[in-house]
Short mmCIF file of C-alpha atoms and ligand atoms in Angstrom, two decimals:
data_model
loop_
_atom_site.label_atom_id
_atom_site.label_comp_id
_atom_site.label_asym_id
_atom_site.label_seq_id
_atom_site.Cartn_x
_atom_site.Cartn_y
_atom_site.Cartn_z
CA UNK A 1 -5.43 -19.69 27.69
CA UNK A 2 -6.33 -20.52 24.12
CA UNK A 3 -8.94 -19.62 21.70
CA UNK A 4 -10.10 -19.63 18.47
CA UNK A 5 -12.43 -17.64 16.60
CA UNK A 6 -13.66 -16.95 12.68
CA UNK A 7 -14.97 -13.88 11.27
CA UNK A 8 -16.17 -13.00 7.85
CA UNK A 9 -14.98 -10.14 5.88
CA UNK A 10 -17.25 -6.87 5.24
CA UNK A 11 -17.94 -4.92 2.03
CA UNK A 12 -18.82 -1.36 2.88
CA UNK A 13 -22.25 0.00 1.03
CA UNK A 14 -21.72 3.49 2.20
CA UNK A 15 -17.94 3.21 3.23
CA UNK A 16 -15.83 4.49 5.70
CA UNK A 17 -12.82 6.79 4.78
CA UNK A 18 -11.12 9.32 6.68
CA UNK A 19 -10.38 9.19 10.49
CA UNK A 20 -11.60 11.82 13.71
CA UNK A 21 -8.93 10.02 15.87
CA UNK A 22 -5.86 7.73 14.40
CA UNK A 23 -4.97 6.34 18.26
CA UNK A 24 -8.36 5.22 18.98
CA UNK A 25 -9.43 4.54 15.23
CA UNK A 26 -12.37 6.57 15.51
CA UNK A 27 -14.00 7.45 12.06
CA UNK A 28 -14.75 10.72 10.20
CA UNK A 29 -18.07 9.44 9.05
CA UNK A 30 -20.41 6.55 9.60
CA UNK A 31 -20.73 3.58 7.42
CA UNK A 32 -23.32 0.86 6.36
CA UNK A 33 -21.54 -2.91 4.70
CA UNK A 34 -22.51 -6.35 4.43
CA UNK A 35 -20.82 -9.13 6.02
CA UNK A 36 -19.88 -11.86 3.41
CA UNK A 37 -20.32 -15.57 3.98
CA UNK A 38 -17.39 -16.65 1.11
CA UNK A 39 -14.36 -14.81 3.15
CA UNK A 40 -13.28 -15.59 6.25
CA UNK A 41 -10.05 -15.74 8.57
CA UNK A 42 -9.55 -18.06 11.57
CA UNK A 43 -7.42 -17.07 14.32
CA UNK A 44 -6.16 -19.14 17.43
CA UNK A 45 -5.02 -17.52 20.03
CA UNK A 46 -2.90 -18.89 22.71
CA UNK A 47 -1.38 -16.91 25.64
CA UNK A 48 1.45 -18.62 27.43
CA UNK A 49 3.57 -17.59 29.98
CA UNK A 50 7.06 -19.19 28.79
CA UNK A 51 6.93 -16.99 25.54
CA UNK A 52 9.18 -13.66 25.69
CA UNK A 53 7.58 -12.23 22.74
CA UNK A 54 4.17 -13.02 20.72
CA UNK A 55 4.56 -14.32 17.16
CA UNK A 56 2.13 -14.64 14.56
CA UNK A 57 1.77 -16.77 11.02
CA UNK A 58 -0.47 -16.35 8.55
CA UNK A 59 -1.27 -18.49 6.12
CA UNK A 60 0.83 -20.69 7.49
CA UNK A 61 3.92 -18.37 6.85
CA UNK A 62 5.89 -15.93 9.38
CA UNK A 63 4.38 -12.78 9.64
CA UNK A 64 6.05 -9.77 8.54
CA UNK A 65 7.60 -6.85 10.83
CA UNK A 66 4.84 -4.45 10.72
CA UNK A 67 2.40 -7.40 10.80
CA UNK A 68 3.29 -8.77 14.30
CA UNK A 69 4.07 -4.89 15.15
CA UNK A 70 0.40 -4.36 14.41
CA UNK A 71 -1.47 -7.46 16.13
CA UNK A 72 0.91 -6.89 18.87
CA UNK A 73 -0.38 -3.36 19.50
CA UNK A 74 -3.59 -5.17 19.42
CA UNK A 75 -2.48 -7.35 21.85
CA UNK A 76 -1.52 -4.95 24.51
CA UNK A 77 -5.01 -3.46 24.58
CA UNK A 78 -6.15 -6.94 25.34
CA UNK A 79 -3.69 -7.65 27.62
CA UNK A 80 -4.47 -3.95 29.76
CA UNK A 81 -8.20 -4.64 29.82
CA UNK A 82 -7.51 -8.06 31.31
CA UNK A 83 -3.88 -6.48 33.30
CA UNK A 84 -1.87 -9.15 31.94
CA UNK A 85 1.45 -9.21 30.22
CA UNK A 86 2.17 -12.12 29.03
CA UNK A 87 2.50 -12.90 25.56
CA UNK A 88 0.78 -14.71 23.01
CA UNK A 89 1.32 -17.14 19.67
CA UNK A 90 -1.23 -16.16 17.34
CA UNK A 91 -1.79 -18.35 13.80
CA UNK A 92 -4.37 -17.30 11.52
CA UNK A 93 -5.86 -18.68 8.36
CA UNK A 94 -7.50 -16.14 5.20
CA UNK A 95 -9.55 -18.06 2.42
CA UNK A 96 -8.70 -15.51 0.25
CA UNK A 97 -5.75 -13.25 -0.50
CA UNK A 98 -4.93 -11.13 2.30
CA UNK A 99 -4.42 -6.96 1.89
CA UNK A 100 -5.56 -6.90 -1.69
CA UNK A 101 -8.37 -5.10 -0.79
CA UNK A 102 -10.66 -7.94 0.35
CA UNK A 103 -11.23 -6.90 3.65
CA UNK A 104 -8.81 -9.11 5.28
CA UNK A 105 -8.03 -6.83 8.38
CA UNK A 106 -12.07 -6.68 9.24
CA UNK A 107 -12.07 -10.17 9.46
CA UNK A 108 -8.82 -10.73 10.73
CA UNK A 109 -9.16 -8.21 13.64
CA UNK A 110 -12.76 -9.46 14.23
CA UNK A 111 -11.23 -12.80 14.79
CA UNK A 112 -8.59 -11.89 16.64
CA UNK A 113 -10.24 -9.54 18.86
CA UNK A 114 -13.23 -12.62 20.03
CA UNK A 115 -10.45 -15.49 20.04
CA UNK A 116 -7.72 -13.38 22.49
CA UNK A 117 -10.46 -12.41 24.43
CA UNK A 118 -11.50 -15.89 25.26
CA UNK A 119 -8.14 -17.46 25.53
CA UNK A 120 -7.98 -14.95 28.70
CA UNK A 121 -11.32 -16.12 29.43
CA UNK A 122 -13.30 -12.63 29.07
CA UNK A 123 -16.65 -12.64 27.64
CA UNK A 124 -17.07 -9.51 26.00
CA UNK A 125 -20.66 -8.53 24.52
CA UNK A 126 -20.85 -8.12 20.99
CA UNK A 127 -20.64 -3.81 21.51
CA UNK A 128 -17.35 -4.23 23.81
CA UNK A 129 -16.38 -6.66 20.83
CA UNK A 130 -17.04 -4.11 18.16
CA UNK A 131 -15.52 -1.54 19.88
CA UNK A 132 -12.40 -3.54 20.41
CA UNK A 133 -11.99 -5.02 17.28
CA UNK A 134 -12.48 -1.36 15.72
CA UNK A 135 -8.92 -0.89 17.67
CA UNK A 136 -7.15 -3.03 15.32
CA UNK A 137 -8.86 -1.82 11.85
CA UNK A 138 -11.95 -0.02 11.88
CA UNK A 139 -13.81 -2.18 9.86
CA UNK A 140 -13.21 -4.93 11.57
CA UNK A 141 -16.11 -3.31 13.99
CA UNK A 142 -18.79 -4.07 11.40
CA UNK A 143 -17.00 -7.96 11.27
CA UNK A 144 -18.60 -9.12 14.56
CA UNK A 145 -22.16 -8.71 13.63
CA UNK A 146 -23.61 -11.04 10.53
CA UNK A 147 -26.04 -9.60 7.72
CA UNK A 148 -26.18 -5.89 7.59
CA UNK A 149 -24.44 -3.50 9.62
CA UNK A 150 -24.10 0.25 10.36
CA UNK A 151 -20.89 1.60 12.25
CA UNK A 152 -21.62 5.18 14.31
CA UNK A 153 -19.18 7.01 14.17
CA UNK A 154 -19.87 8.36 17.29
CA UNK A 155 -18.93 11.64 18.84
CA UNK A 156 -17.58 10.70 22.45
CA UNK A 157 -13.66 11.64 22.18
CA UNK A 158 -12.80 8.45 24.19
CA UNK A 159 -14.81 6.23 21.75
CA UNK A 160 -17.56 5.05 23.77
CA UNK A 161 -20.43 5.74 21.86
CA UNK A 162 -18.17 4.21 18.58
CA UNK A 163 -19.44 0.69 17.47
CA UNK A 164 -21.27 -1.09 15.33
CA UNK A 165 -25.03 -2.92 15.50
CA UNK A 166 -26.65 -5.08 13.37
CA UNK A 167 -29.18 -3.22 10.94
CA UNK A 168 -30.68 -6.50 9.41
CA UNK A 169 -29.73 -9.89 10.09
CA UNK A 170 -28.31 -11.93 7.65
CA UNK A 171 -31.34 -13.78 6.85
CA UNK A 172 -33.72 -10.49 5.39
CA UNK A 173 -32.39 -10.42 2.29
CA UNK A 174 -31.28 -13.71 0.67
CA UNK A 175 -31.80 -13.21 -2.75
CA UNK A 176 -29.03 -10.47 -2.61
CA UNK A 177 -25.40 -11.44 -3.79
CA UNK A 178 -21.90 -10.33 -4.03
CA UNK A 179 -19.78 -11.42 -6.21
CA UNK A 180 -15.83 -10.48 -5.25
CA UNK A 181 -13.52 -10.42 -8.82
CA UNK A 182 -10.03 -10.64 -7.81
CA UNK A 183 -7.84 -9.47 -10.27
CA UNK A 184 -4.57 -9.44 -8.49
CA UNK A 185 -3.22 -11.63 -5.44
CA UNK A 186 -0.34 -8.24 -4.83
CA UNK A 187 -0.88 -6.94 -1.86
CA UNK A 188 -1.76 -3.17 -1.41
CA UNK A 189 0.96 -0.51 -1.88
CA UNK A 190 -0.24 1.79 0.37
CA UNK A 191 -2.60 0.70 4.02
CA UNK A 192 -5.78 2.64 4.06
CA UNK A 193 -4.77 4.25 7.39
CA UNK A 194 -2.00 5.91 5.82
CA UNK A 195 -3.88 6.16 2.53
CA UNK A 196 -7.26 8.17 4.77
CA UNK A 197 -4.09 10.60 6.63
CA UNK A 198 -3.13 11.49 3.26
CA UNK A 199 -6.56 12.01 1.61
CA UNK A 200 -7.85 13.86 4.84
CA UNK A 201 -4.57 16.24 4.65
CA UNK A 202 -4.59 16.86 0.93
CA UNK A 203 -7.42 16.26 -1.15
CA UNK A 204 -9.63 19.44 -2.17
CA UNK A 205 -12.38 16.75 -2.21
CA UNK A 206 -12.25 15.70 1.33
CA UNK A 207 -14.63 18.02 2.44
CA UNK A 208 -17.57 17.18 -0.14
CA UNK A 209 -16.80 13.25 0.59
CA UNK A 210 -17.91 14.48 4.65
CA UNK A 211 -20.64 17.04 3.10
CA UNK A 212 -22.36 13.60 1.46
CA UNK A 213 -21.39 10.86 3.70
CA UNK A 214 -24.84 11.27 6.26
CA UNK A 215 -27.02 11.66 2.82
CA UNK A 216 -25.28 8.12 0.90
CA UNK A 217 -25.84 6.37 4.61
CA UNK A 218 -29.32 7.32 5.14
CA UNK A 219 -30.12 6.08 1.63
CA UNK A 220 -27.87 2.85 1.90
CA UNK A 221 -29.79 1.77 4.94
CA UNK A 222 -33.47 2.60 3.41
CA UNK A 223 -32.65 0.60 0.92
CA UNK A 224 -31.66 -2.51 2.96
CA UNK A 225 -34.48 -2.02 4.87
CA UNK A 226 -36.97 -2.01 1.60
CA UNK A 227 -34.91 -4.61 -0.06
CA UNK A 228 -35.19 -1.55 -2.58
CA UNK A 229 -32.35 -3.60 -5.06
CA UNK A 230 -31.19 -0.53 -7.53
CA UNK A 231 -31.60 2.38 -4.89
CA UNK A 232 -28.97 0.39 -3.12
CA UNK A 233 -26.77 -0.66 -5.74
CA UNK A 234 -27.11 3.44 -6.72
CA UNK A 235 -25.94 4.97 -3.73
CA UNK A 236 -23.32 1.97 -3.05
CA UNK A 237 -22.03 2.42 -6.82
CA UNK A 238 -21.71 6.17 -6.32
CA UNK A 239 -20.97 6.07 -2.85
CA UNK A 240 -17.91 4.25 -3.95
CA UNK A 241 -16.55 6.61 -6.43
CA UNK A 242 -16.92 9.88 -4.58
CA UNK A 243 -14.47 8.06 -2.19
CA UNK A 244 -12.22 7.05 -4.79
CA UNK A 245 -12.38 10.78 -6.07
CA UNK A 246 -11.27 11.43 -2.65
CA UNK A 247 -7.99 9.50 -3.07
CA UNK A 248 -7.43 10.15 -7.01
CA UNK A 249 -7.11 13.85 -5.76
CA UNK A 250 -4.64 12.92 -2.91
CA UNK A 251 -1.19 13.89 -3.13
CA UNK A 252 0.71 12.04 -3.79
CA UNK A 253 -2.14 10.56 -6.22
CA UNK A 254 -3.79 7.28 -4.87
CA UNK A 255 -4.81 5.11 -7.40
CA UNK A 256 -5.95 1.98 -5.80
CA UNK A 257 -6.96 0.69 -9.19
CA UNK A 258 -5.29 -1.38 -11.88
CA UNK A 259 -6.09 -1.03 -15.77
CA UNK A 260 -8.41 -4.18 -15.59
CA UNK A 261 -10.58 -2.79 -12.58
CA UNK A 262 -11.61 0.33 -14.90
CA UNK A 263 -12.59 -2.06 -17.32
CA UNK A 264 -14.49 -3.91 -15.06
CA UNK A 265 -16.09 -0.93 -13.75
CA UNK A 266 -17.08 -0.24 -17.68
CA UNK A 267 -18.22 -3.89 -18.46
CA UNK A 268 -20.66 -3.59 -15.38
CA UNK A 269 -21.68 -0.23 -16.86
CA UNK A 270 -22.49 -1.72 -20.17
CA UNK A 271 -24.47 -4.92 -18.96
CA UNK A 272 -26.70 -2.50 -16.86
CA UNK A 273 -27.61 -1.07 -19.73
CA UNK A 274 -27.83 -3.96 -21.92
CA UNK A 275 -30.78 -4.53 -18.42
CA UNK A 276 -28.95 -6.64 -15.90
CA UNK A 277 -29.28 -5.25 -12.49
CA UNK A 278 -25.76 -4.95 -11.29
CA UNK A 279 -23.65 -2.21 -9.32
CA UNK A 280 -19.57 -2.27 -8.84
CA UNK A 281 -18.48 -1.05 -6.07
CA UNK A 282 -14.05 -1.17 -4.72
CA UNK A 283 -12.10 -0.36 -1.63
CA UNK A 284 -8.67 0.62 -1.41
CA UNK A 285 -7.10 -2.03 -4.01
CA UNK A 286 -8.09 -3.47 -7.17
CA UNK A 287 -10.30 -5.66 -6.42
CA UNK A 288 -14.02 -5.23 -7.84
CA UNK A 289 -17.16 -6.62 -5.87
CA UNK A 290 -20.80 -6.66 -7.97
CA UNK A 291 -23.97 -6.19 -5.86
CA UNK A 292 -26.84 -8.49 -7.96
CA UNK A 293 -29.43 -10.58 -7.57
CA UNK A 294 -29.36 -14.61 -7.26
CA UNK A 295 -31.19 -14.41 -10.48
CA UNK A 296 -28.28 -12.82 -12.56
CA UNK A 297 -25.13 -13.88 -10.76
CA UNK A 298 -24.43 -17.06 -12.75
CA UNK A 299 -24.75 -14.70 -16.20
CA UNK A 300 -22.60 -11.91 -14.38
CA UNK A 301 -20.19 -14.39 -13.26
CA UNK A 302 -19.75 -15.94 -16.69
CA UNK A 303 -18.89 -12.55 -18.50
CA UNK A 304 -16.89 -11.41 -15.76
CA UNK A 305 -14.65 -14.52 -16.97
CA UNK A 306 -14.66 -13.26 -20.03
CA UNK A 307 -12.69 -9.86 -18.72
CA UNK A 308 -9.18 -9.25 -19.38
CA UNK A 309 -7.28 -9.80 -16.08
CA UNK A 310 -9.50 -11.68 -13.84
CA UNK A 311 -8.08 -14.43 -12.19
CA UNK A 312 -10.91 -15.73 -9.74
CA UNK A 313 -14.53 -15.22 -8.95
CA UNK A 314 -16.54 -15.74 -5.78
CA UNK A 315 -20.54 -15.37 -5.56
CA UNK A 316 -20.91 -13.85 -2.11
CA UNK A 317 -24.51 -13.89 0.34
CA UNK A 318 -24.64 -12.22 3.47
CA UNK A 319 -22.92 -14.20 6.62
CA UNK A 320 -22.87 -15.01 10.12
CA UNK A 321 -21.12 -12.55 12.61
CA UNK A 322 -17.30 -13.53 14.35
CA UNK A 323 -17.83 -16.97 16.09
CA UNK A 324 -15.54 -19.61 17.86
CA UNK A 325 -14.51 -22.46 16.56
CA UNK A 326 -13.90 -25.72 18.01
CA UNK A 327 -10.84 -27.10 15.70
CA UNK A 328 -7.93 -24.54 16.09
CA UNK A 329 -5.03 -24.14 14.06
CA UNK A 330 -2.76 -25.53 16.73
C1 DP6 B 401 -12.06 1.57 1.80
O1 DP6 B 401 -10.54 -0.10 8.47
O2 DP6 B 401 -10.15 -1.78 6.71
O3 DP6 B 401 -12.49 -0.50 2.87
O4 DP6 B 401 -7.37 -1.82 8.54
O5 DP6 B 401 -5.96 -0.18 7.31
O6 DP6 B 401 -7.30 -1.89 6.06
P1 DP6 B 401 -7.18 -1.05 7.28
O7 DP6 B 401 -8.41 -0.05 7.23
P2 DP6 B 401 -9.92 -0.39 7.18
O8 DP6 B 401 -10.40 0.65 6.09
C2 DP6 B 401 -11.51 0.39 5.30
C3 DP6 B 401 -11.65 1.34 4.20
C4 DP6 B 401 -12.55 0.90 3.06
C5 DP6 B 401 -14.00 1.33 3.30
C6 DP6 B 401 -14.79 0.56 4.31
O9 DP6 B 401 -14.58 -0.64 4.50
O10 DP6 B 401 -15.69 1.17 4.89
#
């Protein structure tokens, strides 16, 4: 009756914003990321039938309201594809700072998803486990598969034909790095569910985000196929701020970033064109990652010190899919 699993975060290439279905977290368009082998959560998992509620800590801390109110949603689908009800104590460990835009709910619902599965002793293949995971955050789908993966968004109404697969494994291209800036340990004001409602439902942009969405995927997974190093940093880069157009355009306005991730954004500009190969690219918080090469990442990382605001630096490669582990938290 208990599990427990790791999973990596994700960083989306061609990224995923805007939902067809909110209950069954189906997307509006598909996307294309790379799992990272710096970031991970562990979860254990431990269903028990003296408990009268489940409880969760993270980072060794109680969990918030909406945080348990979340992973217990999670739970329930769990617990009626198994027909159980019992309840569960759930513990889970980040190496990084959670909702601050670091992809901590792909990894954390990857982890979750493969660890309460096994505590009930189900052994889910990896699709079922995308398409499960994709219940508790949707890209937390692309979590369970290592190296480079592409999320369908399918077209099914009841989500069937909605998963991820593995487009490369992790081991194609390892000369290809990212390196995750964090600039702020705050967590995010505003979740990117709510956040993609809002955008979908206001912005006069959404519909030119859709119109290019198929184009920036196509290209995104050439170029991981080719190892073809600026076309992908290219269509990630710009990829990243038609969806942040998106949201700047949302009412009421959502500006994900901080003053120091615009100068980030700028400093990357300027040391492309003083010739290192490097593309930004941010999700919904202030956070900037920077797609290189093994060759540069040591000179990126060193100027990237030298930015106003940046508190930490980690030199990313592509990782392993969601796993268990054999020493749980409890
Ligand atoms: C901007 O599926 O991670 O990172 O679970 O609410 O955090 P939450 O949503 P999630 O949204 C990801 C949005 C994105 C782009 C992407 O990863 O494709």
């Amino acid at each position: 009756m208990k599990a427990t699993a790791t999973a990596n975060a994700n960083i989306a290439l061609a990224k995923y914003w805007g939902q067809r279905d909110i209950a069954l977290t189906l997307p509006a368009n598909s996307s294309i990321s790379m799992t990272l082998d710096g970031l991970s959560t562990k979860t254990t998992v431990e269903f028990s039938g003296g408990l009268k509620q489940d409880s969760l800590k993270i980072d060794g801390h109680a969990a918030s309201r909406e945080e348990i109110a979340r992973t217990s949603g999670f739970l329930d689908i769990v617990r009626k594809m198994h027909g159980t009800q019992i309840f569960a104590r759930v513990e889970s460990e980040n190496n990084f700072p959670k909702s601050a835009g670091l992809a901590s709910s792909a990894s954390g619902f990857a982890a979750l998803a493969l660890a309460a599965t096994r505590a009930l002793g189900m052994e889910l293949d990896a699709i079922e486990l995308s398409k499960l995971a994709r219940r508790g955050s949707g890209s937390a789908s692309r979590s369970v598969f290592g190296g480079f993966v592409e999320w369908k968004k399918g077209s099914r109404e009841d989500g069937s034909d909605c998963y991820a697969t593995p487009i490369a494994p992790k081991e194609h291209w390892p000369e290809l790095k990212m390196i995750v800036a964090v600039l702020t340990k705050k967590e995010k004001a505003v979740s990117s569910e709510k956040g993609m409602q809002l955008t979908m439902s206001t912005s006069p942009l959404y519909n030119a985000w859709l119109g290019s969405a198929d184009s920036d995927l196509e290209a995104a997974r050439e170029a991981i196929l080719e190892k073809d190093f600026n076309g992908l940093g290219k269509t990630a880069e710009m990829n990243c701020l038609k969806m942040h157009s998106t949201m700047l355009t949302t009412e009421p306005h959502l500006i994900y970033w901080e003053p120091e991730t615009i100068g980030l954004m700028k400093g990357i500009m300027g040391l492309r064109e003083d010739g290192v190969e490097c593309y930004f690219t941010i999700d919904a918080g202030p956070q900037v990652k920077v797609l290189c090469l093994e060759k540069d990442a040591k000179r990126i990382v060193k100027y990237l010190s030298f930015l106003p605001g940046v508190k930490e630096t980690r030199v990313c490669g592509t990782g392993e899919g969601a796993r268990i582990a054999k020493q749980g938290l409890f």
